[in-house]
Amino acid sequence: MKNENLFAALRAAFPADLDRIAIETDNGLYYSWRDLDRATAMMANLLVSMQLPAGSRIAVQVEKSVEALMLYLATLRAGYVFLPLNTAYQSAEIEYFIGNAEPAVVVCAPKNFGWVSKIAFKAGTQHVFTLGDDRTGSLLERAVHCSDQHTVAQRSADDLAAILYTSGTTGRSKGAMLSHGNMLSNAVMLKDYWGWKPGDVLMHVLPIFHVHGLFVAVHGALLNGSRMIWMARFDPKQVLAKLPEATVFMGVPTLYVRLLAEPGLNREAARNMRLFIAGSAPLLIETFFEWIDRTGHTILERYGMSETVMLTSNPYAADPRYANQSERRGGTVGFPLPGVSLRVQSDDGQTLAVGDVGGIQVKGPNVFGGYWQMPEKTKEEFTTDGYFKTGDVGRVDHDGYVSIVGRSKDLIISGGYNVYPAEIEGVINTLPGVVESAVVGVPDADFGEVGLAVVIAKPGVTLEPANILQKLKTMLANFKVPKRCYVVAELPRNAMGKVQKNVLRAQYQP
Ligand code: MCA
Ligand code: AMP
């Protein structure tokens, strides 16, 4: 029987010469393909030695490092389920994810062991390891005693490979369950669609706890046997210094905005580049054109979700297999990817004509199986004929290009991170002296959009906006904390008593 484990496909794409460099880090370390193979085998053997039940979740909240990437690959290799967690999450957020996912293993940063282990043991997790970004921690100390030979676990395409938590409009996060088949089918198709070539080098600058950095970028490079230039964090000057050695770059729009602010960004710096890819948030048309002017390259914008990996993309090049698909058009997210069926529907379930705006729905081998232990929520998000309702609002034009014009979900996308107002309002409303609050997204030159909170105080109570924001920083991941806060007498409401967020957005335009 064919092994449909995603790792088996990635491993099969390693170059024949395993001593070639696979990853070069920004602190001068080099990892060969053999290092990747051996270290993932050792970590996989460590997981196997713990005799975890099938389908066990391995929850990981650690700083970006090559070893953290290896842990992801080792989890696939051993056939368990990877659950990456944003390093910005605070204890209440971690408590929810661990309580909900009930991981058998938790791996955290050494400095967080005290509080994370307390949460994990309380939730019934048996094993808590640490992993630092400087090759320290109990995970590596234990793995080093394990064999470097490991046979990749047999998995079918439908078996679960990862759970990604995405916040919800109700404020409760949902774990999107992605299978080996969801991710492998998408990666194989993108390798072809984006024209990955021998000799390509990926500049990897994104965090590795979301779809963009962990799946799209990493799978793309590994499936092509491509070297990665591995940056622990995004620093525009460092990117420019290394750009001449790279051919592929992937980033959220904020990264492009910050690179454009560097005088050193020019055609010379981008001379060896083949492809710049943007996604996770809308790319402003000004950024799209300015990038062409400065570098001579046209950014390829694509669209995806945690629940679906990649859905649509602008074309890489004219390809006779895909009629009309030659030009990358700014302001659009391109065409449904091969295998993805996309339609636009009205609220009453009618499929709309070309050019009409409605809810984007999708179907395909990349679309997830459902939300972890939330069958009702899963059912709500799919139509009776099996399309997933993305919550994005858009249209398809005469040439087949998809544009996203808004969202039916109340969501702010800030620097590529999703922030759900309902979650933030829920936390603000628990603060002493607060009656209620509303959080809205307003435009921001750097992050694209940022959150802004409007708060109503209890009669006789004086609330200081700065104190509210300070308090929120201890309760929420930093990127979720609104950038501005106002204490006001009342919120604008419609006849039904619902807060009019569009009025607030207009009122607080920067
Ligand atoms: C940091 N801060 C933010 C954000 N990032 N606030 C709002 N939105 C953000 N994205 C906070 C910091 O904690 C800090 O707060 C203050 O803002 C200034 O931070 P700064 O130093 O400028 O931030 P940074 O560390 O340079 O990070 C900015 C960043 C980062 C590099 C743009 O946010 C980032 O890596 N974004 C990429 C996210 C990503 O990979 N998304 C893909 C999701 P304070 O001053 O209080 O300390 S996958 C996805 O969406 C789908 C599936 C898809 O299609 O790809
Ligand atoms: P996530 O929950 O992190 O998976 O975020 C997925 C959401 O990001 C999508 O539903 C879209 O709203 C948004 N998104 C991703 N790519 C793009 C893009 N190129 N343009 C506009 N929005 C995007």
XYZ file of C-alpha atoms and ligand atoms in Angstrom:
588
model
C 0.000 0.000 0.000
C 1.332 3.457 -0.923
C 2.353 5.520 2.064
C 0.419 8.813 1.813
C 2.227 10.357 4.779
C 3.145 13.915 3.775
C 6.623 13.414 5.208
C 7.227 10.444 2.893
C 6.681 12.729 -0.116
C 8.879 15.487 1.304
C 11.625 12.987 2.134
C 11.441 11.495 -1.369
C 12.192 14.960 -2.777
C 15.452 15.357 -0.817
C 18.381 15.591 -3.259
C 20.399 12.419 -3.878
C 23.445 14.087 -2.348
C 22.334 14.388 1.274
C 25.455 16.345 2.193
C 24.309 19.390 0.271
C 23.093 22.360 2.280
C 19.365 22.311 3.018
C 19.130 25.278 5.383
C 21.392 28.207 6.134
C 20.449 30.305 9.165
C 20.888 33.997 9.890
C 23.288 33.130 12.731
C 25.662 31.277 10.473
C 24.575 27.662 10.926
C 24.350 25.224 8.042
C 22.133 22.120 8.040
C 22.504 19.444 5.387
C 19.717 17.258 4.040
C 21.320 14.445 6.016
C 20.975 16.534 9.196
C 17.255 16.969 8.456
C 16.849 13.266 7.835
C 18.760 12.120 10.932
C 17.367 14.658 13.373
C 13.754 14.089 12.314
C 14.350 10.334 12.683
C 15.694 10.825 16.215
C 12.801 13.050 17.242
C 10.297 10.687 15.624
C 11.864 7.783 17.541
C 11.545 9.770 20.755
C 7.821 10.245 20.103
C 7.426 6.566 19.203
C 9.244 5.504 22.401
C 6.527 7.208 24.447
C 3.923 4.785 23.028
C 1.395 7.544 22.456
C -2.086 6.572 21.309
C -2.757 6.871 17.567
C -3.808 10.395 16.585
C -2.035 12.010 19.559
C -1.606 15.757 19.299
C 1.845 17.291 19.769
C 1.278 20.927 20.795
C 4.224 23.232 20.219
C 4.775 26.839 21.317
C 8.432 27.644 20.676
C 10.497 30.359 19.003
C 11.353 29.865 15.353
C 14.385 27.625 14.818
C 15.465 24.851 12.481
C 14.957 22.391 15.359
C 11.356 23.591 15.693
C 10.896 22.873 11.996
C 12.448 19.443 12.525
C 9.942 18.782 15.310
C 7.108 19.488 12.892
C 8.609 17.119 10.327
C 9.300 14.478 12.988
C 5.684 14.619 14.134
C 4.529 13.927 10.579
C 7.155 11.240 10.194
C 5.980 9.432 13.349
C 2.361 9.792 12.207
C 1.153 12.084 14.999
C -0.755 15.363 14.741
C 1.094 18.682 14.880
C -0.508 21.593 16.718
C 1.501 24.794 16.321
C 0.801 27.736 18.650
C 1.669 31.390 18.129
C 4.504 32.431 20.459
C 2.549 35.559 21.372
C -0.230 33.597 23.103
C -0.582 34.269 26.820
C -1.560 31.775 29.514
C -5.352 32.060 29.179
C -5.078 31.425 25.426
C -2.730 28.457 25.915
C -5.005 27.061 28.605
C -7.894 27.053 26.146
C -5.940 25.382 23.303
C -4.441 22.696 25.534
C -7.756 22.076 27.271
C -9.538 21.788 23.948
C -6.988 19.706 22.011
C -5.834 17.508 24.933
C -2.349 16.988 23.497
C -0.319 13.978 24.654
C 2.872 16.024 24.338
C 3.493 19.736 24.837
C 6.735 21.396 23.788
C 7.389 24.946 25.032
C 10.180 27.495 25.257
C 12.489 26.839 28.243
C 11.578 30.195 29.787
C 7.865 29.272 29.786
C 8.217 25.780 31.246
C 6.862 26.796 34.665
C 3.482 28.097 33.596
C 3.008 25.993 30.458
C 3.748 22.703 32.231
C 1.308 23.610 34.997
C -1.453 24.140 32.426
C -0.505 20.997 30.495
C -0.314 18.629 33.475
C -3.625 19.989 34.766
C -5.179 19.173 31.383
C -3.861 15.606 31.551
C -0.851 15.944 29.207
C 1.721 13.289 30.102
C 4.857 14.760 28.546
C 6.124 18.341 28.556
C 9.435 19.128 26.874
C 11.345 22.338 26.286
C 13.006 23.524 23.091
C 15.017 26.742 22.902
C 15.921 28.627 19.740
C 19.609 27.972 20.530
C 19.522 24.162 20.319
C 18.865 23.754 24.048
C 16.075 22.064 25.975
C 14.917 18.673 27.175
C 13.489 17.618 23.797
C 16.918 17.554 22.144
C 18.572 16.158 25.287
C 16.231 13.170 25.073
C 16.197 12.826 21.275
C 19.967 12.640 21.071
C 19.792 9.178 22.696
C 17.403 7.869 20.028
C 18.329 6.043 16.834
C 18.786 8.094 13.669
C 17.057 5.399 11.623
C 13.284 5.544 11.409
C 10.766 4.122 8.948
C 8.143 6.722 8.071
C 4.788 5.816 9.665
C 2.199 4.523 7.231
C -0.637 7.021 6.830
C -3.523 7.399 4.405
C -4.488 10.678 2.743
C -7.431 11.131 5.132
C -5.394 10.740 8.306
C -5.006 13.832 10.407
C -1.650 15.615 10.129
C -2.185 18.979 11.828
C -4.670 21.051 13.760
C -4.572 24.812 13.309
C -6.586 26.953 15.668
C -8.405 29.860 14.084
C -10.469 32.263 16.135
C -14.171 32.428 15.559
C -16.756 35.153 15.254
C -18.235 33.919 18.533
C -14.862 34.487 20.171
C -14.127 30.769 20.680
C -11.214 29.357 18.667
C -11.789 26.331 16.487
C -9.201 23.725 15.562
C -9.153 23.211 11.789
C -8.233 19.575 11.088
C -5.934 19.177 8.076
C -5.075 15.751 6.715
C -1.924 14.508 5.017
C -3.908 14.521 1.759
C -5.116 18.123 2.202
C -1.578 19.399 2.522
C 0.207 17.116 0.099
C -2.265 17.653 -2.744
C -1.925 21.421 -2.306
C 1.869 21.345 -2.120
C 2.235 19.117 -5.191
C -0.081 21.331 -7.207
C 1.696 24.556 -6.127
C 5.097 23.121 -7.033
C 3.871 22.953 -10.593
C 1.681 26.075 -10.598
C 4.390 28.350 -9.226
C 7.034 26.822 -11.472
C 9.461 25.654 -8.759
C 12.757 24.929 -10.540
C 15.998 23.133 -9.750
C 18.310 25.639 -8.105
C 15.541 27.681 -6.486
C 16.437 29.107 -3.076
C 13.677 30.205 -0.690
C 14.177 33.154 1.639
C 12.161 32.058 4.711
C 11.241 34.973 6.983
C 7.743 34.152 8.255
C 6.771 32.625 11.589
C 6.306 28.840 11.524
C 3.068 28.486 13.435
C 0.659 29.359 10.599
C -0.194 28.047 7.148
C 1.880 30.629 5.275
C 5.288 30.057 6.885
C 4.903 26.437 7.993
C 3.044 24.853 5.103
C 3.144 26.968 1.951
C 6.756 28.088 2.289
C 8.303 25.000 3.898
C 6.459 22.393 1.821
C 7.257 24.364 -1.337
C 10.986 24.382 -0.665
C 11.235 20.804 0.639
C 9.166 19.296 -2.147
C 11.505 20.953 -4.597
C 14.646 19.891 -2.730
C 15.411 23.606 -2.440
C 17.766 25.314 -0.038
C 16.259 27.740 2.464
C 17.799 30.908 3.829
C 16.285 30.799 7.307
C 15.684 34.062 9.175
C 14.503 33.797 12.782
C 12.534 37.006 12.314
C 11.787 39.460 9.536
C 14.364 42.232 9.339
C 14.202 44.198 6.062
C 17.915 45.084 6.062
C 18.918 41.472 6.613
C 16.540 40.375 3.852
C 18.062 42.842 1.406
C 21.590 41.738 2.274
C 20.731 38.125 1.444
C 18.259 38.712 -1.390
C 20.839 38.238 -4.180
C 21.274 34.624 -2.974
C 17.546 33.845 -3.129
C 15.099 33.196 -5.951
C 11.750 32.886 -4.116
C 10.300 35.073 -1.351
C 6.975 34.721 0.443
C 5.499 37.361 2.710
C 2.419 39.048 4.100
C 1.770 42.555 2.678
C 3.340 44.278 5.733
C 6.703 42.746 4.790
C 6.480 44.245 1.292
C 5.529 47.649 2.758
C 8.518 47.526 5.114
C 10.895 46.448 2.328
C 9.684 49.323 0.146
C 10.708 51.704 2.940
C 14.330 50.582 2.446
C 16.290 52.694 -0.059
C 18.349 49.580 -0.864
C 15.362 47.838 -2.435
C 16.010 48.085 -6.171
C 16.463 46.016 -9.329
C 20.029 45.208 -8.412
C 19.017 43.741 -5.040
C 16.303 41.626 -6.697
C 18.424 40.630 -9.716
C 18.405 36.899 -9.021
C 14.826 36.679 -7.829
C 12.357 34.575 -9.759
C 9.205 35.035 -7.722
C 7.755 37.262 -4.990
C 4.551 35.846 -3.479
C 2.138 37.723 -1.184
C -0.889 36.589 0.776
C -2.675 36.243 4.132
C -4.089 39.782 3.838
C -5.055 42.165 1.019
C -2.100 43.613 -0.893
C -2.758 47.278 -1.609
C -2.675 48.178 -5.286
C -0.153 50.978 -4.480
C 2.225 48.375 -3.030
C 1.727 46.159 -6.092
C 2.691 48.957 -8.526
C 5.443 50.459 -6.381
C 7.056 46.998 -6.212
C 7.098 46.792 -10.015
C 8.674 50.242 -10.246
C 11.375 49.538 -7.714
C 12.316 45.928 -8.507
C 10.977 45.181 -11.969
C 9.094 42.210 -10.460
C 5.333 41.736 -10.323
C 4.214 40.318 -6.980
C 2.103 37.178 -7.334
C -0.848 37.469 -4.933
C -2.640 34.358 -3.768
C -5.435 33.605 -1.279
C -5.862 30.856 1.287
C -7.093 29.950 4.734
C -6.070 27.741 7.631
C -9.039 25.516 6.768
C -8.083 25.115 3.124
C -4.393 25.875 2.620
C -4.159 27.667 -0.775
C -7.308 28.355 -2.801
C -6.551 30.804 -5.586
C -3.468 32.297 -7.154
C -2.427 34.727 -9.811
C -0.600 32.905 -12.577
C 3.122 32.317 -12.525
C 3.442 32.502 -16.295
C 1.429 31.981 -19.429
C 0.611 28.291 -19.460
C -1.233 26.661 -22.374
C -2.950 24.316 -19.902
C -4.778 27.235 -18.302
C -6.327 29.409 -20.978
C -6.261 33.195 -20.350
C -3.993 32.830 -17.359
C -0.929 34.863 -18.080
C -1.048 38.180 -16.314
C -0.738 38.849 -12.577
C -3.418 41.395 -11.799
C -3.091 43.668 -8.778
C -6.188 43.861 -6.602
C -7.136 40.288 -7.465
C -6.165 36.958 -5.942
C -6.072 35.262 -9.339
C -7.777 32.050 -10.359
C -9.073 29.054 -8.411
C -6.116 26.675 -8.250
C -6.294 23.431 -10.267
C -8.597 21.042 -8.397
C -10.318 23.830 -6.433
C -13.921 24.559 -7.262
C -14.937 28.095 -6.267
C -18.319 29.773 -6.481
C -19.905 32.990 -5.260
C -23.306 32.714 -3.596
C -25.944 35.097 -2.297
C -27.153 34.863 1.304
C -30.161 32.850 0.131
C -27.979 30.219 -1.531
C -28.154 31.291 -5.196
C -24.982 30.960 -7.234
C -24.262 34.419 -8.622
C -23.358 35.505 -12.116
C -19.973 36.809 -13.267
C -19.183 40.137 -11.594
C -21.768 39.829 -8.814
C -20.574 40.140 -5.231
C -21.386 37.402 -2.687
C -19.989 34.817 -0.300
C -17.028 32.788 -1.566
C -17.479 29.012 -1.229
C -14.914 26.363 -2.058
C -14.497 22.636 -2.516
C -11.430 20.541 -3.281
C -8.889 18.013 -2.016
C -7.260 20.790 0.021
C -10.376 21.612 2.065
C -10.200 20.453 5.711
C -12.328 17.736 7.259
C -13.884 19.848 9.999
C -13.261 21.563 13.326
C -11.797 19.534 16.158
C -14.645 18.167 18.270
C -17.133 20.707 16.925
C -19.431 18.742 14.599
C -22.210 21.330 14.838
C -19.893 24.212 13.962
C -18.463 22.151 11.098
C -21.938 21.459 9.747
C -22.808 25.167 9.831
C -19.745 26.075 7.778
C -20.468 23.671 4.909
C -23.334 23.806 2.417
C -25.462 20.710 1.886
C -23.582 20.027 -1.358
C -20.217 20.063 0.386
C -18.842 23.574 -0.239
C -16.983 25.314 2.610
C -18.221 28.841 3.328
C -15.056 30.916 3.605
C -16.670 33.982 5.188
C -14.907 36.069 2.540
C -16.984 38.214 0.214
C -15.890 38.586 -3.375
C -16.559 38.297 -7.074
C -15.228 36.555 -10.167
C -14.751 38.759 -13.241
C -15.233 37.991 -16.952
C -11.679 36.710 -17.259
C -12.052 34.413 -14.263
C -9.996 36.485 -11.789
C -11.266 36.341 -8.201
C -11.309 39.516 -6.087
C -11.981 39.675 -2.366
C -13.987 42.785 -1.569
C -14.815 42.208 2.087
C -15.695 39.666 4.759
C -18.994 38.519 6.168
C -17.097 37.390 9.290
C -16.276 40.164 11.773
C -12.512 39.849 11.459
C -9.539 42.206 11.476
C -6.387 41.105 9.633
C -3.439 42.929 11.116
C -0.006 42.362 9.608
C -1.214 38.936 8.423
C -2.546 37.870 11.839
C -6.257 37.384 12.374
C -7.938 39.202 15.215
C -11.567 38.485 16.015
C -13.276 41.518 17.616
C -15.694 39.255 19.531
C -12.782 37.682 21.397
C -11.214 41.037 22.291
C -14.554 42.569 23.306
C -15.190 39.524 25.514
C -11.922 40.147 27.351
C -12.416 43.932 27.652
C -15.906 43.374 29.058
C -14.445 41.366 31.953
C -12.315 44.335 33.094
C -13.547 46.114 36.243
C -15.623 49.209 35.504
C -16.465 48.249 31.910
C -20.084 47.975 30.795
C -19.397 47.012 27.202
C -17.060 47.567 24.281
C -16.754 47.419 20.518
C -13.594 46.614 18.585
C -13.241 47.604 14.930
C -10.494 47.489 12.331
C -9.155 50.754 10.909
C -6.633 51.211 8.076
C -2.956 51.278 9.008
C -0.030 52.032 6.709
C 2.200 49.327 8.223
C -0.118 46.515 9.349
C -2.808 47.125 6.692
C -5.451 47.186 9.373
C -5.279 47.503 13.178
C -7.789 47.096 15.984
C -9.318 50.022 17.826
C -11.431 49.677 20.979
C -14.352 51.852 22.030
C -15.347 51.281 25.651
C -18.304 52.302 27.828
C -17.615 52.753 31.552
C -19.994 51.953 34.390
C -21.706 55.056 35.819
C -19.405 56.900 38.189
C -16.287 54.974 37.072
C -13.406 56.737 35.295
C -11.504 54.444 32.931
C -8.090 55.312 31.517
C -7.596 54.018 27.943
C -3.863 53.477 28.564
C -4.628 51.291 31.594
C -7.110 49.236 29.599
C -4.530 48.567 26.883
C -1.858 47.779 29.471
C -4.155 45.264 31.153
C -5.052 43.657 27.818
C -1.360 43.046 27.107
C -1.253 40.674 30.070
C -4.348 38.806 28.917
C -4.011 38.530 25.136
C -1.371 37.910 22.505
C 0.242 41.272 21.768
C -0.916 41.474 18.143
C -4.552 41.191 19.312
C -4.292 44.217 21.618
C -6.003 47.222 19.979
C -3.584 49.971 19.034
C -5.947 52.694 20.248
C -8.692 52.865 22.854
C -11.421 55.449 23.528
C -13.776 55.649 26.469
C -17.103 57.103 25.313
C -20.620 57.680 26.654
C -22.468 55.472 24.171
C -22.093 53.268 21.106
C -23.953 53.956 17.850
C -26.755 51.426 17.391
C -29.266 50.574 14.693
C -33.015 50.153 15.201
C -32.463 46.550 16.323
C -30.037 47.724 19.006
C -27.000 46.261 17.208
C -23.748 48.230 17.427
C -23.073 49.919 14.067
C -19.442 49.062 13.510
C -19.385 50.812 10.131
C -20.266 54.063 11.907
C -17.443 53.532 14.399
C -14.994 52.721 11.586
C -15.932 55.939 9.768
C -15.762 57.980 12.966
C -12.296 56.742 13.926
C -10.610 56.754 10.495
C -6.973 57.747 11.068
C 3.473 42.611 15.968
N 2.625 43.461 16.567
C 1.502 43.506 15.865
C 1.691 42.612 14.797
N 2.920 42.073 14.882
N 0.358 44.199 16.023
C -0.608 44.017 15.142
N -0.501 43.166 14.078
C 0.635 42.453 13.900
N 0.738 41.592 12.885
C 2.808 44.267 17.769
C 4.055 43.950 18.525
O 3.770 42.977 19.506
C 4.441 45.281 19.087
O 3.649 45.573 20.196
C 4.029 46.254 18.016
O 2.963 45.599 17.327
C 5.111 46.603 17.021
O 5.708 45.417 16.623
P 6.820 45.300 15.507
O 8.176 45.232 16.146
O 6.583 46.285 14.454
O 6.431 43.855 14.988
P 7.318 42.761 14.397
O 7.851 41.898 15.487
O 8.269 43.375 13.425
O 6.233 41.871 13.629
C 5.548 42.381 12.525
C 5.432 41.277 11.480
C 4.694 40.095 12.162
C 6.819 40.830 11.012
C 4.638 41.820 10.313
O 3.432 40.522 12.620
C 4.559 38.910 11.251
O 5.475 38.103 11.140
N 3.420 38.779 10.583
C 3.169 37.642 9.691
C 2.026 36.831 10.174
C 1.828 35.573 9.342
O 2.734 34.811 9.074
N 0.602 35.364 8.897
C 0.228 34.223 8.092
C -0.998 33.563 8.654
P 4.238 46.343 21.485
O 4.769 47.638 20.956
O 3.064 46.489 22.349
O 5.278 45.430 22.008
S -1.512 32.234 7.571
C -2.850 32.902 6.760
O -3.258 33.968 7.055
C -3.496 32.263 5.572
C -3.755 30.850 5.632
C -2.741 32.633 4.315
O -3.443 32.940 3.334
O -1.528 32.632 4.322
P -6.510 32.430 8.536
O -7.636 32.340 9.485
O -5.253 32.884 9.166
O -6.379 31.191 7.801
O -6.852 33.598 7.524
C -7.563 33.382 6.363
C -8.141 34.662 5.863
O -7.105 35.536 5.428
C -9.006 34.482 4.647
O -10.298 34.020 4.969
C -8.993 35.866 4.044
O -9.942 36.695 4.701
C -7.598 36.352 4.378
N -6.695 36.310 3.232
C -5.767 35.384 2.914
N -5.139 35.723 1.775
C -5.673 36.885 1.350
C -5.452 37.755 0.244
N -4.505 37.519 -0.655
N -6.218 38.868 0.143
C -7.163 39.139 1.054
N -7.412 38.375 2.120
C -6.684 37.257 2.276
